């Protein structure tokens, strides 16, 4: 529990509420520190049951979600299909049933423009788009049989982020902070570092939906002050002015007039936290204290601007992990053509997108290891869907939710392994088929949360990140 | 279990016929052994994940964990026919011949053979009870659920508790509260001061803080009338304030997930949505009886006569706009599924808002907890299936209706009189058909004769009557009479001048956002596409839009083929609809502005030859008719004997001109619903749009239907020509419905008292909370009904209760006993909502613009608000000083400041906001640029208003907290001022006071 919570008077504090409602999980060190303190007075219990804590021993404390916006092609990254070579130029409908696509412009079978190499002791094949990430093959658990329910970006994005295709549902970062609370008093528990491309579907991908606002993702930019409203503003110009003292004095006098109330106590405490955050965020954002080799490791010195941006995002993610930010999502930088959404010109588009992220991701994995953070961090690499093994038009690929690759690395994850398989053309998952719900269930599991027990009552239902679905992908979990 | 025994019995008998007892039992045990070794483990390993009682959700409704489960089967029918593997669906599925099971991968061939053998051998399963599972759910028994849950029970008229000679109660509601105080032994907080109550009233009734002038007025009233009467007077003033409607509209708008863009990828605008917002404001200000308000939401377009509002406009139809304020997706791959998702949201919002029920939970299965069946859900979606979106020229629609009628009468009368007087008539057969015999079998919509398809119009540009072949028509030409060579629905150029006022995107956005539909549209009845080629015989220019499964956000890459421009030179317009075989569509024909468009028919599947035959047929008939036209032309030019005809025609022209001059040309356009064709929806198995079952007749919820109609259900909307929504609306507000009035009364209580009597304001179901004071709730319903459903009267009643006026000075022991204040023994301070906070800034800075209504102000965009569909330019930082409900609600660009203070995200009904308490709120008040701007304005204003610094502290405290400072406060501030540089001190004081808790927490 937070040592700094003010005494909330005589009555049901959050501490009591938690121990009463949640069987004492609040006693663990995992409980929310900065986050949600309800207005117990005017809220009923339903919305005040925040921070249920872990259900079992967690493998990791933090998640870094490398969101690959637009849907990278599985057959061009982590799922080699030699048969595409052989059938290149054939009509796909001669080979299998082609499902309706977003653009309804089905071309011929399209071989991957990239060769694959086997890496590490595991021999995990990775395409030449990811030569740097390939060096970490023995750390990756590649799931080649992921599926989505939606072939359109926005639906699929909401689905990947929130477990529902509908807008306005809580994002997984919000769910996780709702479940575990933040470890940091000075930083939000859920941060999206926006490299430039906001996912189709907008900022609602990072929303808290029906969960309290405190769990929504804070949008950071990888430069300057990072986040809105953090730069201390004062008409007097000092950092922490005596103004706060005057506010506090007025609050005290008001309390003596109207009595002590928990909500007001909490709000007063929040002023203190806010003042601390005003110092903590600039400290987080200022990477000048990192040695030169670290800058180079991530690619901050790259001559390609998008690589520099993503490198900064990855480095900030590591700094956030060090400071106890629970869930960090990185969105992609703008490479000038399009996100990983190559409806045409696959070769150029995928190359630019890969170039932006390959070295920074590899640098992040290396750095997490050397800083001793790898085992307590889960890194997830995923797009909202994959792409068709046949062309859209001549040289693009359309959306494909039927089978695509994502990978995980970090604490609790079996490295150097492949789970599941798509068919011989890489179109549909046929072995070990997984759903996004399964990915969510597994992420929650590694954090110590039983996805079936992490619920929030809304609109007459006990809502879950995994809805009524979700199965652990046991194969990728280290035993 | 009977089936199980029976089959086992048959099996045993069959064996006995050819075996001795011994060998029979040996064979039986071998079969069981085979099952236990081969089949059961395989079922457990490969199937139980989805097909066992403990499965998260049982796939396809099929259970494979007991024998009867296999035999009874699931959604797709029996899985196993014992003794006949070839006829067993299970075998088909594991062979991957139809369903592909298990989905993780095909089983080894040997195992598939085992299954076949086992089934052929009788599918033996040891005699064992059906597994029950830990979380076995209630069997769905609607009547039992209805009988056992409080909310379905009729509203009673509770006796007001006798609380002795307590002088605490001020009015009957208090007695219910006081009774609990007494029984629970609560020591009740004393009443708040009159000034405190006044501050509450301002925020609770109009959402704004009092100005110093308003405060002074109140204090004068207190002196003059006493505080009791002064508060009553203040209440009346605030209820009469136009700001009342604004504040309560804000509550309402969150129920109907009001927004002005559709979210998703491009966040396209919902044009003209603000008319709905203003409609709600006006209705609340006019204190429209609640039942009327509800009916207008469900079916205001069908009310005859509609309500005229205080601005003299016929507005009932505007209520139906709420249906269409949801999210929208362009280019859905599965267009019917998209429709079912939209319907889901519409039913969800409607049922939560008006009934406090989560009906949409019954989309995929009978409700898990409440007395709502899946059939109930689809009975309601039928009303949507039967209805349609209609952009309405609401300011002129009704006035112009009279002209439309007069015009039809005039034309009919004059046509007859002229025909009688005219010696010429075309020598065509009596009822000549415009449609050739070759084309006839292909006609799906026929406007060529009066007995053909029904005319469904938006506005009056299309005449209310079709024209038939050879019919005499007035035309604005040198020869003003003409025998028609065309038959069908026709536009009358008299309406060409229509001028509609839209927001950007006209009526719908994307492709349809360039087309002026309102007032100028003919909509066909709904029909199913059975052939990919569809065509329409037209004349004139405009647009044809094929509305497939009510999808309207047409924007590539898919569905572009549904919008086709009609060129003036083409006789036919063609649609390629192969993608939509089996889908339900209607076609909208929209005349181009200032142009005419005539429509004869819609056909499908005809050959080019058929159309050529039609062409020959038309040419032949036209030749005959044109002879008469030529004759008429010659006669008009030469023949003196047409004088009487010419007089009549002159009269016809003048009367038409007269009518034309009365047409209300200019109107705003609002979002409304209109009737399509009466159609029932089909129940979708598991909510899956590709898996329809039987049609469900439209009707209201089973559990709210009267006993009589339960035993003999009368479907509503049996009138095939309409949706039946008006009947539905009447059922919703019927006094026998126990929910509607409980729900609204509870909402009002919630907003005034901080928590509903039912805390879950949008869910009165089993998972919602029980009413803390059930009798009080019914008592309030009673009062509400006898007050004619006046929201203002109920508010007036409630704010004069002692309960409302309790102070926050709780009794320590009572708080221990009732920490969550279930008994309302005190009133905790309430944090202002996001909107109230921002509006309060504007009032105290003196910068508020109190204009009511109108188009929204563009949202201010911070650098952190990014993404597709980002508006090209940012709105003003201060929103031009307009109240928060006038700041545009763009789904993908919601204000971070408002979100930090828990402004709801508009995706479903939100009758109760979260109230979080986080550092981000402190940061916003400390550093947000808008706050800084308002603080600077406040500081300047304070200096202007109080040139003498000594007065300034009092002025600031009165302005911000509605009270004078005490000595300690004056001292604290004075000291602060003296310690700081003069130039900065007062800005810092203003800022400090705005971040002081009392500013946003109303005691």
PDB file of C-alpha atoms in Angstrom, chain A residues 119-120 126 130-139 362:
ATOM      1  CA  UNK A 119      18.910 -17.667 -36.731  1.00  0.00           C
ATOM      2  CA  UNK A 120      20.330 -18.816 -33.441  1.00  0.00           C
ATOM      3  CA  UNK A 126      13.177 -14.689 -40.088  1.00  0.00           C
ATOM      4  CA  UNK A 130      14.262  -8.220 -39.729  1.00  0.00           C
ATOM      5  CA  UNK A 131      17.948  -9.077 -39.745  1.00  0.00           C
ATOM      6  CA  UNK A 132      18.526  -7.318 -36.426  1.00  0.00           C
ATOM      7  CA  UNK A 133      15.534  -8.825 -34.661  1.00  0.00           C
ATOM      8  CA  UNK A 134      16.654 -12.152 -36.118  1.00  0.00           C
ATOM      9  CA  UNK A 135      19.714 -11.989 -33.878  1.00  0.00           C
ATOM     10  CA  UNK A 136      17.295 -12.425 -30.956  1.00  0.00           C
ATOM     11  CA  UNK A 137      15.538 -15.426 -32.491  1.00  0.00           C
ATOM     12  CA  UNK A 138      16.270 -17.598 -29.494  1.00  0.00           C
ATOM     13  CA  UNK A 139      14.272 -15.186 -27.348  1.00  0.00           C
ATOM     14  CA  UNK A 362      16.684  -5.403 -31.456  1.00  0.00           C
TER      15      UNK A 362
END
